[in-house]
Each structure stands twice: as structure tokens, then as C-alpha cells.
Short mmCIF file of C-alpha atoms in Angstrom, two decimals:
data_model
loop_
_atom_site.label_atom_id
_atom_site.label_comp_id
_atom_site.label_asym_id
_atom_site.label_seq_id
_atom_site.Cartn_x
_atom_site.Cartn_y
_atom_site.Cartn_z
CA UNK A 1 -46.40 -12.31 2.58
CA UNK A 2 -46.13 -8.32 2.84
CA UNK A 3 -44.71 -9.12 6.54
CA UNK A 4 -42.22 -11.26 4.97
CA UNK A 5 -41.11 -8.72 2.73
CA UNK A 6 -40.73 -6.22 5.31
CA UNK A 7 -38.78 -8.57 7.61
CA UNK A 8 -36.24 -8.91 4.65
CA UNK A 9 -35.83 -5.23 4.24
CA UNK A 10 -34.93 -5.23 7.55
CA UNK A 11 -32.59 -8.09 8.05
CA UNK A 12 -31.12 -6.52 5.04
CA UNK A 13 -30.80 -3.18 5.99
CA UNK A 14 -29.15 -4.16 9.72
CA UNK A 15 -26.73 -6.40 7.81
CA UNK A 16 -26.04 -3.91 5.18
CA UNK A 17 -25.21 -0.83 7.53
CA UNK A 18 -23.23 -2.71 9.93
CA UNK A 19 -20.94 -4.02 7.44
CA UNK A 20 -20.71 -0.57 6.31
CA UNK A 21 -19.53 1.19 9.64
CA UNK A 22 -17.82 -2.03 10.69
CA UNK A 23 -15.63 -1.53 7.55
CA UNK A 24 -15.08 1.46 8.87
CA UNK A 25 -14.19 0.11 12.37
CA UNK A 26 -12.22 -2.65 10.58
CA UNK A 27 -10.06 0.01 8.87
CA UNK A 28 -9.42 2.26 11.82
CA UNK A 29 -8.58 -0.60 14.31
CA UNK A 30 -7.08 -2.64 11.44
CA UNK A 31 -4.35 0.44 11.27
CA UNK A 32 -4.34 -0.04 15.09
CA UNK A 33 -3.07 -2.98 14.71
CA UNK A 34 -0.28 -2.12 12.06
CA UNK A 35 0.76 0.91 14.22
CA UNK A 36 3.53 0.83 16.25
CA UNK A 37 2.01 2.39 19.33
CA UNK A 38 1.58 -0.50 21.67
CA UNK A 39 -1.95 1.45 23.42
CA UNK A 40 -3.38 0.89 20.12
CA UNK A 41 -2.41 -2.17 19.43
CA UNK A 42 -3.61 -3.13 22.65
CA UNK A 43 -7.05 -1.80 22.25
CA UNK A 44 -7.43 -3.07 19.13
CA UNK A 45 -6.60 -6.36 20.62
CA UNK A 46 -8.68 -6.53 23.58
CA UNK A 47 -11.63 -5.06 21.09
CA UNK A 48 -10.75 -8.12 19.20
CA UNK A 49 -10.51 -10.59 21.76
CA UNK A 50 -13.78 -9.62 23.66
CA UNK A 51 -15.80 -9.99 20.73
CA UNK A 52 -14.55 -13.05 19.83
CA UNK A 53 -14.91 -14.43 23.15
CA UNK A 54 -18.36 -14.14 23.81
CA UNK A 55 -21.47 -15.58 22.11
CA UNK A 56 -22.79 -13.07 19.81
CA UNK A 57 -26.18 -13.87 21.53
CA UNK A 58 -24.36 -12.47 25.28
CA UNK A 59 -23.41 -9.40 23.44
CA UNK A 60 -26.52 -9.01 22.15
CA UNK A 61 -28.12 -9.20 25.75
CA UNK A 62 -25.69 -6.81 27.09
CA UNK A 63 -25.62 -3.91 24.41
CA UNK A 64 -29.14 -3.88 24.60
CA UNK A 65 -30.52 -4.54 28.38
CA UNK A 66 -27.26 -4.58 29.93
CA UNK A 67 -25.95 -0.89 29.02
CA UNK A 68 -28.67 0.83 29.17
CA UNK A 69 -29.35 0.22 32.96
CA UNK A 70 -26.06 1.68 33.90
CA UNK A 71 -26.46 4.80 31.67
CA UNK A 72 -29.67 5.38 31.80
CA UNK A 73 -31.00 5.75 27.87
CA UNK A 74 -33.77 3.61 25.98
CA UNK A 75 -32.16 2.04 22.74
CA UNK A 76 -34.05 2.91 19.70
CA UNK A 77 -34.27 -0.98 18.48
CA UNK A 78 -33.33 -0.47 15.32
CA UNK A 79 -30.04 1.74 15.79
CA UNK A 80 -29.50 -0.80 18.56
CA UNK A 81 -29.58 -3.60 16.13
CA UNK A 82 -27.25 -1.84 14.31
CA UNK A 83 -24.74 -0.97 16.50
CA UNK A 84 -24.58 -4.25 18.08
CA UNK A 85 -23.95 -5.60 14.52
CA UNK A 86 -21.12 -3.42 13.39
CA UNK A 87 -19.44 -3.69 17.07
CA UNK A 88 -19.61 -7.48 16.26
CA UNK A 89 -18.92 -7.56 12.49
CA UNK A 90 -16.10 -4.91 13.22
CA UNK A 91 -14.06 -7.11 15.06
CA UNK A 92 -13.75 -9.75 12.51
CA UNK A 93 -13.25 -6.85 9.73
CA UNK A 94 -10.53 -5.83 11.89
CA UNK A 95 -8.89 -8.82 11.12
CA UNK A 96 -9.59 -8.83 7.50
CA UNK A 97 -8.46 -5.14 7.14
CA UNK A 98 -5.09 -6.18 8.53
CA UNK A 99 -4.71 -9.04 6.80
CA UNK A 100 -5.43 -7.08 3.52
CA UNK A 101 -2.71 -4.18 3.87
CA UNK A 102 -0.44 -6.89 5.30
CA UNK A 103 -1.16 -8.76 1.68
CA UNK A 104 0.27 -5.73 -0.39
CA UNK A 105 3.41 -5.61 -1.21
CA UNK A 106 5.42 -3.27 0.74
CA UNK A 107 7.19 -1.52 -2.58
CA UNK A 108 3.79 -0.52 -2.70
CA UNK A 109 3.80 1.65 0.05
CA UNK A 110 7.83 2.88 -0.50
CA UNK A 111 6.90 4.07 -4.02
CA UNK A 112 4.41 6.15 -2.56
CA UNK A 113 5.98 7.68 -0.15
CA UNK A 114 9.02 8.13 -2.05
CA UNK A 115 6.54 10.63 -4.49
CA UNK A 116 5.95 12.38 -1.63
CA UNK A 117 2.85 11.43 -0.50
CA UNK A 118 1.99 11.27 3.31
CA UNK A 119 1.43 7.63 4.71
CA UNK A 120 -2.50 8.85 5.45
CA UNK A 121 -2.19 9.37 1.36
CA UNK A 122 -0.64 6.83 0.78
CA UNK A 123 -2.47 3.92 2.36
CA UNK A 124 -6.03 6.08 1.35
CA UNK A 125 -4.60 5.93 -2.49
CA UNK A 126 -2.67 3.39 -2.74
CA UNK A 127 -2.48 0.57 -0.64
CA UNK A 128 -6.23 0.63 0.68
CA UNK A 129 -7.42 -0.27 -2.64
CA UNK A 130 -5.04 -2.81 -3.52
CA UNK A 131 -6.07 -4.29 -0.11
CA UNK A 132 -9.78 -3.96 -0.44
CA UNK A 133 -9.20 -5.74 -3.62
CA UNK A 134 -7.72 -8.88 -2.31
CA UNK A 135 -10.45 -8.56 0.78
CA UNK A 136 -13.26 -8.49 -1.67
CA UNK A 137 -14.58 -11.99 -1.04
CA UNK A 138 -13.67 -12.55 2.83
CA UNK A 139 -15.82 -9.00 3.01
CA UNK A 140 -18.53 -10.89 0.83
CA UNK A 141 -18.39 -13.69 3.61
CA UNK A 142 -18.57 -11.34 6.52
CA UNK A 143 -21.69 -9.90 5.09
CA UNK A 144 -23.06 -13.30 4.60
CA UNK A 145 -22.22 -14.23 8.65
CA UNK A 146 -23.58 -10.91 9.57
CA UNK A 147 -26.69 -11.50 7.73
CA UNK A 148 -27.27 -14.69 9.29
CA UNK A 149 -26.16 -13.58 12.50
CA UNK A 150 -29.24 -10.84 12.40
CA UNK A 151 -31.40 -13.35 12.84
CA UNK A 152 -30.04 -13.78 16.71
CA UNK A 153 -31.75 -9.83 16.86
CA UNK A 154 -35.36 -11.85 17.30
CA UNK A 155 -34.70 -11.72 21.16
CA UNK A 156 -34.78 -8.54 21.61
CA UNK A 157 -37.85 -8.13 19.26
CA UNK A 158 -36.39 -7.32 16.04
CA UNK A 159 -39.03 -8.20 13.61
CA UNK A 160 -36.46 -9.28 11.53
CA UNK A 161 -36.73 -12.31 9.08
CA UNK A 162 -36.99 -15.02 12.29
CA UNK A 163 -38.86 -13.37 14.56
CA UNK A 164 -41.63 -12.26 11.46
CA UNK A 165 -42.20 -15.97 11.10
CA UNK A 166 -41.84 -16.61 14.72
CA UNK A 167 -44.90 -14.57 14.82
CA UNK A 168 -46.96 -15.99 12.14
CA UNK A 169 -46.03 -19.42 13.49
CA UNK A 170 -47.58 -18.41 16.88
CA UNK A 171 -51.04 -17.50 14.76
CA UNK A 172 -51.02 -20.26 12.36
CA UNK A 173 -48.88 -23.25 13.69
CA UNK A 174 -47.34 -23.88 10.54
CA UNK A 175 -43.88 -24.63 11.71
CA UNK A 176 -43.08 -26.72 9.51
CA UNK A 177 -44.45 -24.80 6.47
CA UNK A 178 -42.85 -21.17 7.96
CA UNK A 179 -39.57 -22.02 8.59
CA UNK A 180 -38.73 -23.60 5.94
CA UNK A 181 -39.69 -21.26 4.27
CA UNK A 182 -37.67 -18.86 5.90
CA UNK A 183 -34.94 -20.90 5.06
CA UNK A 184 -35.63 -20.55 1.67
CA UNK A 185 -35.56 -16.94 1.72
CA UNK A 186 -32.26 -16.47 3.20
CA UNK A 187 -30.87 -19.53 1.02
CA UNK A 188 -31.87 -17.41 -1.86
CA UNK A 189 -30.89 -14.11 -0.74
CA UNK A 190 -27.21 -15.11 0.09
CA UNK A 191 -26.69 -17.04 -3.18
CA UNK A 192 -27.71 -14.33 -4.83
CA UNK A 193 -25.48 -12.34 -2.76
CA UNK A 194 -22.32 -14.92 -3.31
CA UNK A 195 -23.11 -15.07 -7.47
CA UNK A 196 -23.07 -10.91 -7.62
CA UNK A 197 -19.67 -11.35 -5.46
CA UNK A 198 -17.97 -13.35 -7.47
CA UNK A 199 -18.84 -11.75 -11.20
CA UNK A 200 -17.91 -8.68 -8.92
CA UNK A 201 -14.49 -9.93 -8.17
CA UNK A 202 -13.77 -10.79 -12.10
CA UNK A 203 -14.96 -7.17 -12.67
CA UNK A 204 -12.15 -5.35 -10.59
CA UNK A 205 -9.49 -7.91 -11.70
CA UNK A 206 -7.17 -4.78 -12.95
CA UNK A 207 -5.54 -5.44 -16.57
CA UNK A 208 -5.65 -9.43 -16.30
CA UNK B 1 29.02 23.61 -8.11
CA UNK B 2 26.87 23.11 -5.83
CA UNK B 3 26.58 19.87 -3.61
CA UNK B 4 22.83 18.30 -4.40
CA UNK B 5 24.04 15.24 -1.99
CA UNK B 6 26.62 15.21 1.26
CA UNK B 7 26.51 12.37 3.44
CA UNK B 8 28.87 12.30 6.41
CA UNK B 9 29.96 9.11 8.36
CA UNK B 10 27.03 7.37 7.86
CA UNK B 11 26.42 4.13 9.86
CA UNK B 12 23.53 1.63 9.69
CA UNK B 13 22.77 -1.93 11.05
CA UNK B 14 20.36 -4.16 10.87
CA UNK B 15 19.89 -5.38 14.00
CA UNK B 16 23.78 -7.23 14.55
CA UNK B 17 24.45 -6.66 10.83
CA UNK B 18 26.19 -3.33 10.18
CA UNK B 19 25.12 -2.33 6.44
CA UNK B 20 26.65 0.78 6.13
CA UNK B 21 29.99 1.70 8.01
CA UNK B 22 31.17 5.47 7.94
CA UNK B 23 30.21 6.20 4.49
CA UNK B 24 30.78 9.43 3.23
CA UNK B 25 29.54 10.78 -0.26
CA UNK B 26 29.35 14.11 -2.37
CA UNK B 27 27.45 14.26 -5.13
CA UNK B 28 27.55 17.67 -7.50
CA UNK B 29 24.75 18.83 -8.97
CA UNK B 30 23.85 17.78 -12.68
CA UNK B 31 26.45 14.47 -11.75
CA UNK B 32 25.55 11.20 -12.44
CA UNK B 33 27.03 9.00 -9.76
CA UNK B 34 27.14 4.83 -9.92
CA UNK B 35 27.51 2.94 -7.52
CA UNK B 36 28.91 -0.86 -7.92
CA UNK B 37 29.40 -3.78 -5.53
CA UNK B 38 28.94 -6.96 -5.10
CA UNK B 39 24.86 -8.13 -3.37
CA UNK B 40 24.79 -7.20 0.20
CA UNK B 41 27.09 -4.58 0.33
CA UNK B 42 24.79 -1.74 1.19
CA UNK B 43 24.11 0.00 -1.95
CA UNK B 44 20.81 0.11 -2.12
CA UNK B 45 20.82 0.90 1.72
CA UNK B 46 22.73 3.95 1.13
CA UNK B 47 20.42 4.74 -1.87
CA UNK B 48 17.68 4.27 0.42
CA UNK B 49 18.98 6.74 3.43
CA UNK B 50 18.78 9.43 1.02
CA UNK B 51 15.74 10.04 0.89
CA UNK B 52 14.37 8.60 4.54
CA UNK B 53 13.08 5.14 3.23
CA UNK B 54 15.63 4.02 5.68
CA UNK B 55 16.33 5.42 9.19
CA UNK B 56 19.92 6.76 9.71
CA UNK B 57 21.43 5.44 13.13
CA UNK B 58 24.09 7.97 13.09
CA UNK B 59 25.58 10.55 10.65
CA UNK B 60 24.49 13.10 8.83
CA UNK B 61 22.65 13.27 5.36
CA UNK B 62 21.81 16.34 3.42
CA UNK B 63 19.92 16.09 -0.09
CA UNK B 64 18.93 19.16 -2.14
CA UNK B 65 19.76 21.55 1.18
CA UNK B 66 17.39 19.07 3.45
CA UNK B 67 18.77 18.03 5.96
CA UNK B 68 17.75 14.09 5.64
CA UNK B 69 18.84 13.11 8.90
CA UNK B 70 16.95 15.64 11.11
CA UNK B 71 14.14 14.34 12.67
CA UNK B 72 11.90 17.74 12.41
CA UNK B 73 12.50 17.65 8.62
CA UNK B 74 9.54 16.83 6.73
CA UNK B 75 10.16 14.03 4.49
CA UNK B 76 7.65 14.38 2.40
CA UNK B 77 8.70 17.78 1.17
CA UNK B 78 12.27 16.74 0.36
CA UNK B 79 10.22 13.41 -1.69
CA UNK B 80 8.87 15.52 -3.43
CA UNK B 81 11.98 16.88 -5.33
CA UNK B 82 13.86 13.19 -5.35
CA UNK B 83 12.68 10.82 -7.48
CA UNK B 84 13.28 6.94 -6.82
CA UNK B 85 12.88 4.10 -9.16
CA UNK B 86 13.04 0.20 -7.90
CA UNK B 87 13.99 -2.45 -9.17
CA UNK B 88 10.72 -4.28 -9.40
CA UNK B 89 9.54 -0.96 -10.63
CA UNK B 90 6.58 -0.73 -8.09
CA UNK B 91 3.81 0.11 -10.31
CA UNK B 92 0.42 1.02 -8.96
CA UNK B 93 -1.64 -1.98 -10.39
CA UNK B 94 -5.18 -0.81 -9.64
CA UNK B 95 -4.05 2.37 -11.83
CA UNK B 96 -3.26 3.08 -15.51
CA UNK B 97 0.33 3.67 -17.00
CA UNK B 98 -1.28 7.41 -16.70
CA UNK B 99 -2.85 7.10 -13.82
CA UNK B 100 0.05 5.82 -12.46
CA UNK B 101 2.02 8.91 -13.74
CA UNK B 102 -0.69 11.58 -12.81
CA UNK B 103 -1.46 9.92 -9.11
CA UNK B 104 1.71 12.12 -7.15
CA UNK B 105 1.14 15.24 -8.61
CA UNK B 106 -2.57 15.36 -8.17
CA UNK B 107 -2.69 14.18 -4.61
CA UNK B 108 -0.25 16.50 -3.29
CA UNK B 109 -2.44 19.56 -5.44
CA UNK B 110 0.83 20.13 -6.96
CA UNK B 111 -1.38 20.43 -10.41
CA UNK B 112 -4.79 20.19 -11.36
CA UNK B 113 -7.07 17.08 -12.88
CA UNK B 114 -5.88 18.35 -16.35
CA UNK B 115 -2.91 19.54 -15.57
CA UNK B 116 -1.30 16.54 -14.17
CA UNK B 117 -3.07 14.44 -17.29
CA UNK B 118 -1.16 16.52 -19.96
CA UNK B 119 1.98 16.48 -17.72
CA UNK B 120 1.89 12.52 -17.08
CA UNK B 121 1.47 12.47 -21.06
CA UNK B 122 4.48 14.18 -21.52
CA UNK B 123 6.21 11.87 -19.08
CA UNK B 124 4.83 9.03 -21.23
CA UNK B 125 5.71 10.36 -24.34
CA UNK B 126 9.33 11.15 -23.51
CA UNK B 127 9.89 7.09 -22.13
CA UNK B 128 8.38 6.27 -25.64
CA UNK B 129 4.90 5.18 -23.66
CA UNK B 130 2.57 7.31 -24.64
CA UNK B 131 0.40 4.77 -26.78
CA UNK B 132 0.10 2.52 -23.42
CA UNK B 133 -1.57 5.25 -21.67
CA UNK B 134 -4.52 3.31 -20.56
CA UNK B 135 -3.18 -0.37 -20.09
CA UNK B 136 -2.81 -1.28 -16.64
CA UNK B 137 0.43 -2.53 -15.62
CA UNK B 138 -0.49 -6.40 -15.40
CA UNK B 139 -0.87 -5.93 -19.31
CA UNK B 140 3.07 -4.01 -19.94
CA UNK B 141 6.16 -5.80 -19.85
CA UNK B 142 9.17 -5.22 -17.53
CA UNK B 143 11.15 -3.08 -19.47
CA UNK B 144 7.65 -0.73 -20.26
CA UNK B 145 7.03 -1.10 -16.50
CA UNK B 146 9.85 0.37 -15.96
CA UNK B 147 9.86 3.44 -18.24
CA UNK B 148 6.33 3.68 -16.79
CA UNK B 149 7.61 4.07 -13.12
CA UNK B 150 10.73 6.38 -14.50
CA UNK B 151 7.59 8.50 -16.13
CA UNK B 152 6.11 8.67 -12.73
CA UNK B 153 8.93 9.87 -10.67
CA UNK B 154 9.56 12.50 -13.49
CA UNK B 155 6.10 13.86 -13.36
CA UNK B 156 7.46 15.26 -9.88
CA UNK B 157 10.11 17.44 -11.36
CA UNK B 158 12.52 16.06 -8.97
CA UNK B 159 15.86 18.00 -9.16
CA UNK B 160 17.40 14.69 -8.16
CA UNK B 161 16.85 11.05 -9.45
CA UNK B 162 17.58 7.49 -7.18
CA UNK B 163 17.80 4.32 -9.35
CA UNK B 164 17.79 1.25 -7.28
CA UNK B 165 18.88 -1.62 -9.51
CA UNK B 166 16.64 -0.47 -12.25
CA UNK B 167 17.96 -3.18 -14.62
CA UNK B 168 18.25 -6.13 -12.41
CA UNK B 169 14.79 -7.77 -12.56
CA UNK B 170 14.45 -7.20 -16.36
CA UNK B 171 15.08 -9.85 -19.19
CA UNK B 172 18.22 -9.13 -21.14
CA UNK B 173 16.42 -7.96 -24.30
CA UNK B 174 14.18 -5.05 -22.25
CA UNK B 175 17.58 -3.76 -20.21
CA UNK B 176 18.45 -1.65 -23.44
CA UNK B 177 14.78 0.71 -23.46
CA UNK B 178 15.33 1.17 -19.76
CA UNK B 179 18.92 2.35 -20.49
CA UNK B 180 18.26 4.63 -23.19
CA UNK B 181 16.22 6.25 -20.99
CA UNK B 182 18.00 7.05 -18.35
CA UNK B 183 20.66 8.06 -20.64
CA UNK B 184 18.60 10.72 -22.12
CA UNK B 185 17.96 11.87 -18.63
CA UNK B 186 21.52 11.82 -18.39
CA UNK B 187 22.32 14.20 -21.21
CA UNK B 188 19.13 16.70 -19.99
CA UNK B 189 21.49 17.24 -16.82
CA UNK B 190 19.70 15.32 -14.28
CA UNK B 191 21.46 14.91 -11.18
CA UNK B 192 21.16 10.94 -11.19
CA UNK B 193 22.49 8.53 -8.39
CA UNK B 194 22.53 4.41 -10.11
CA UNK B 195 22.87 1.44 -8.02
CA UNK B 196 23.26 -1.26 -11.22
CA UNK B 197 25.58 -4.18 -12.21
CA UNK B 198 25.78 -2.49 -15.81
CA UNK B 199 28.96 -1.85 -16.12
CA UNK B 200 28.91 -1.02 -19.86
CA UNK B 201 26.23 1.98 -18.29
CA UNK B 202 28.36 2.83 -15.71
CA UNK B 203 31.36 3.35 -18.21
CA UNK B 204 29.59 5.40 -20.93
CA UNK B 205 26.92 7.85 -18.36
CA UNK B 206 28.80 7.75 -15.51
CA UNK B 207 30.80 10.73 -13.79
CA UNK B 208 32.55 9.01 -10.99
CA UNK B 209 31.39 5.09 -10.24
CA UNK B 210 31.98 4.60 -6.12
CA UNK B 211 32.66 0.36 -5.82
CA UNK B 212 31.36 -0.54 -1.87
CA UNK B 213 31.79 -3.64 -0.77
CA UNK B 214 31.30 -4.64 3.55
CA UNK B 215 29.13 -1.26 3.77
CA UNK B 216 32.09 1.00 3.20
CA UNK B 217 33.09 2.97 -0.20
CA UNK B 218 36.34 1.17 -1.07
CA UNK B 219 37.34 2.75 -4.19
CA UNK B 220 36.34 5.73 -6.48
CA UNK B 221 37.01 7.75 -9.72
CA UNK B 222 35.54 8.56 -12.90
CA UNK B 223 34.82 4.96 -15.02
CA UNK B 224 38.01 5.16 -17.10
CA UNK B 225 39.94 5.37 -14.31
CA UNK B 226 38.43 3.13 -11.64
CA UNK B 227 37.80 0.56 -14.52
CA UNK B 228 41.20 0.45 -16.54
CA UNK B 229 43.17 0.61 -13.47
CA UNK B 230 41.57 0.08 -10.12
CA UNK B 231 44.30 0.36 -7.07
CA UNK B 232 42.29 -1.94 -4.40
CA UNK B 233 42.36 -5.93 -3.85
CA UNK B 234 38.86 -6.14 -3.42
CA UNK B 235 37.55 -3.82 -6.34
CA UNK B 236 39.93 -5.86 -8.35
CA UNK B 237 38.40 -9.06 -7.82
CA UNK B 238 34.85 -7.80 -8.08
CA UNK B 239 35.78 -6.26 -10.98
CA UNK B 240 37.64 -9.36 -12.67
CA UNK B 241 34.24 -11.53 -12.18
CA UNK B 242 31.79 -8.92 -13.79
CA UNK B 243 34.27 -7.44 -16.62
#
């Protein structure tokens, strides 16, 4: 039982970082993809398109053994996990971020910039928000994939949620008895997660 | 006087579509221009050139000494001093009516937190708003949405003021509050440029009313004039179907 609860911090505390800087990956290639430089839309595309490509599991193998041989570092496993999360979870955010300013209503942005403000200002003050907003639950979503997705971590030996009971199985040969309740774990934790979104998203309902 | 607005044969297309053909406007300061015409004839592009929302393809444009149509100009400085209301008034909705007022000013450090709050209450108070500080904008009507967004450009200072159909996406019985406003503003010597249908405003705050039609200024004169007795076909007819 304490393993478990360890395991969940961590499969928690992968997904909860990587959404985190892949928000902020989302928002940088997101405006990328709004820009009018064709480079940057390009990068942002093949970015996109790479990720998407490939089994998360591939990407996995190749951040972790893959890179590594050609530059010569060790990965810390933990950063590791994380940054193969967030390069993963940032490509879909991408999406989400571009699909969310895209939502706003362009007066939105001309009434800003008519008071003067800078576009920087006025997409950090204005339209941002507005599109964060409307992004609230597909966000809530991506954090629910990601979580999941943490659980493909175990082959590199992230004693994450799966590979914790992975391990006990191996002592006690309770399959049946482990994983499901494993299952039950990350049932709970992601209901919980999809209740709290949705009184969240009544809570920044502005004025209505 | 002094010239707050000179635009010189300006042109601008939409792709094939040419909006604005060789228009050329002066507008004094403290004058409140108006600008009529039937839908599509490029007033609200012109009212948009002036203060960069729309590129310029050629021609020059000069607003408050800026020169508009200079590329190294920065926009944002000229903003600053023109204020621009839309017709569907563009409120912030994730802010308060004061919010909405106080946001420009703070984020360009023109004033401080407290500053800017005392300021955008002033704005409030002078559109009659000042009880509807806190609502958000999903909670005012049009006409207080509005006077909300005129509050917010005013909270700039701006020597000179844009209205882009400010009347058109109201219900008749909210056009009057809007008006009243912008009449006061009017009679404090605001240099105002109006794109509206409102004839009836056009005739009592207006200066000189400018009719476009095709993306050229057909006809123009001070309201008396250009209404009692206009001298071309085409402001004729537009004016025989809105009079």
C-alpha cells in the first residue's frame, strides 16, 4: 500500500508538470502557427506531425535510449519522464492553443490594439484568457491522456502506477487482484479529476 | 486650425475588390466629421486606415502629426491618443465594466493600480455607468455596453475619437444613451470622426457629413447643406431612401 501511494505521486507529478511546460510549448508553437512567418509555421508543423506520427511508446524509446547514445549524457529518469511527456503532450496542446485564440473573436484583438496595447499585450491580456477559457475542458482531457499515457513510462523503469504493481505482481502473483486494482486507482483519480473540471468550468463562466 | 486628420489619395482593395479609391480627407481639430453611405462603401475601411487596423496600399495618412502610413511609425504610440469604438462594442468579457475601463491605461504604465481605478470611475461616471462598475459585460445591455467601451477608449485621453457604426447593432430604444453620449463629447470639443446611418445625429452634432458611396467621397458640406440640398445623383438617392 505505501508503494502504491508513492507510485501515484509520481504518475501524478509527471502528468502534472508536463502539462504545465507543454502549455507552455502549446502556447509558443500555438503562436507559431498563427504567425505569418512560414519557418515557424513550418516547425511548428513538422513538431506537430512527428509527434503525432509515432507511437508514444517509439518516442519514449528514443528520448530515452536513443538520444542519449548520440550525445553522450545519462537521463536523470525522472526529468526524462518529464520531458518526454511535455514534448508529447505539447504537440497536442499546440493544437488546442490554436484552436483557442482562433475561437476568440477577432474585435477582441482590434479593440486592444486600437488602446494601444502591443499584440505581445494584447494576446497576454486579452485574448489568452478568453482562449484559455474556452480550452478549459479539452486542457482537462489532455491531462487525463497524459496521465494515462504515463503509464507507457514502466519500460523504461518508471516506478510509476503500472510498473509499482508490475512489481508486486512479480512477488505475489496476484494479477488479477493488482491490476485491477490499479485500475481502480486511476478510475478514481481521473473522475475526480473530470468532476473538479467541470464545477471549475461553471466557476470562470464570466457574468452568466 | 490645425489639421488632427489629412489623408491623401488613399487606395485600398481587398484582394480584386477596390474599397477605397483616391480618398482624400481633412479633418480640423475639435471637428466632428460624419461620414454616410450606403453598406459596402468603405466607411468603416477608411475609419479603420486611420489608425493602422487596416494596411494602406498606397497614399498617405497622417493622424495627430503621425504619420499613419509610414511603416517605421509605431502604431501603438499614435493608439494611444485615438480612441475607436465598434459597433459590436468589443467588450473585454473576462473583465469588469471597470476593469474593462482601467485595462489600457494600466498595461501601458500610463497610470498606476489606483490611478487608473479612479480614472476608469470617472469614465464610468461621465457615460452614466458608474453603478455597473463590477458587472461583467455578459450581464449589461447593448446600449450600457456601449457607453462601457466609449468609457474605455476615453480613459486613454485620446485627442481624437473613431466611431465605427456605434449605433448599428443596438435596439432602437438603447440608440438614444449611446447618442447622448457622444453628444456630450461633442460639446467638450472632442475631435470625433462617426461612421453611422443616424442621420438625425449627423444633422444636429455634425460639422461637415462626407456621403461615400463605390469607395470614393462623392459629396460633402456641413448637414444643412448636404441634407436640404445635395447636388449629386447618387447622394440623392441614398439620401431619398434613409430621409
Amino acid at each position: 500500500m505505501p508503494t502504491f501511494i508513492k507510485a501515484i505521486g509520481v504518475t501524478v507529478r509527471i502528468s502534472a508538470a508536463s502539462l504545465f511546460f507543454a502549455t507552455i510549448i502549446g502556447i509558443i508553437f500555438g503562436l507559431f502557427k498563427l504567425s505569418n512567418i512560414k519557418p515557424l509555421i513550418f516547425i511548428a508543423n513538422a513538431y506537430i506531425s512527428i509527434i503525432r506520427g509515432t507511437p508514444l511508446l517509439v518516442q519514449i524509446l528514443f528520448i530515452y535510449f536513443g538520444i542519449p547514445m548520440v550525445m553522450g549524457f545519462r537521463w536523470n529518469l525522472m526529468s526524462a519522464g518529464i520531458v518526454i511527456m511535455t514534448i508529447n503532450a505539447g504537440a497536442y496542446m499546440t493544437e488546442l492553443v490554436r484552436g483557442g485564440i482562433e475561437a476568440v473573436d477577432k474585435g477582441q484583438m482590434e479593440a486592444a490594439r486600437s488602446l494601444g496595447l502591443s499584440y505581445p499585450k494584447a494576446m497576454a491580456q486579452v485574448v489568452l484568457p478568453q482562449a484559455f477559457r474556452m480550452m478549459l475542458p479539452s486542457i482537462i482531457n489532455q491531462f487525463i491522456v497524459t496521465l494515462k499515457d504515463t503509464s507507457l513510462l514502466s519500460v523504461i523503469g518508471m516506478r510509476e502506477l503500472v510498473q509499482n504493481t508490475k512489481i508486486i505482481v512479480a512477488n505475489n502473483m496476484e494479477a488479477f487482484t493488482m491490476y485491477a486494482i490499479v485500475g481502480i486507482y486511476y478510475w478514481v483519480i481521473i473522475t475526480a479529476l473530470s468532476s473538479a473540471a467541470s464545477l471549475l468550468e461553471r466557476r470562470t463562466t464570466y457574468g452568466k | 486650425m490645425a489639421s488632427k486628420v489629412i489623408v491623401q489619395n488613399l487606395y485600398k482593395s481587398f484582394g480584386q475588390l477596390k474599397v477605397l479609391n483616391d480618398v482624400s480627407i481633412e479633418v480640423e481639430d475639435r471637428e466632428v466629421v460624419v461620414i454616410i453611405g450606403p453598406s459596402g462603401s468603405g466607411k468603416s475601411t477608411l475609419l479603420r486606415c486611420l489608425n493602422g487596423l487596416e494596411k494602406i496600399d498606397s497614399g498617405s495618412v497622417i493622424v495627430d502629426g503621425y504619420d499613419i502610413s509610414d511603416k517605421k511609425t509605431n502604431l501603438n504610440t499614435v493608439r494611444k491618443n485615438i480612441g475607436m469604438v465598434f459597433q459590436h462594442f468589443n467588450l473585454f468579457p473576462h473583465k469588469t465594466a471597470l476593469q474593462n475601463v482601467m485595462l489600457a491605461p494600466i498595461a501601458l504604465k500610463i497610470m498606476q493600480k489606483h490611478e487608473a481605478e479612479a480614472k476608469a470611475k470617472e469614465m464610468l461616471k461621465r457615460v452614466g455607468l458608474l453603478e455597473k462598475a463590477d458587472t461583467y459585460p455578459a450581464q449589461l445591455s447593448g446600449g450600457q455596453k456601449q457607453r462601457v467601451a466609449i468609457a474605455r477608449s476615453l480613459a486613454m485621453a485620446p485627442d481624437i475619437m473613431l466611431f465605427d457604426e456605434p449605433t448599428s447593432a443596438l435596439d432602437a430604444e438603447m440608440v438614444g444613451e449611446v447618442l447622448a453620449v457622444m453628444k456630450e463629447l461633442a460639446k467638450g470639443g472632442m475631435t470625433m470622426i462617426v461612421v453611422t446611418h443616424e442621420i438625425g445625429f449627423a444633422k444636429e452634432v455634425g460639422d461637415r457629413v462626407l456621403f461615400m458611396d463605390a469607395g470614393m467621397i462623392i459629396e460633402e458640406g456641413p448637414p444643412a447643406v448636404l441634407f436640404a440640398s445635395p447636388k449629386e445623383k447618387r447622394t440623392i438617392d441614398f439620401l431619398s431612401k434613409v430621409l
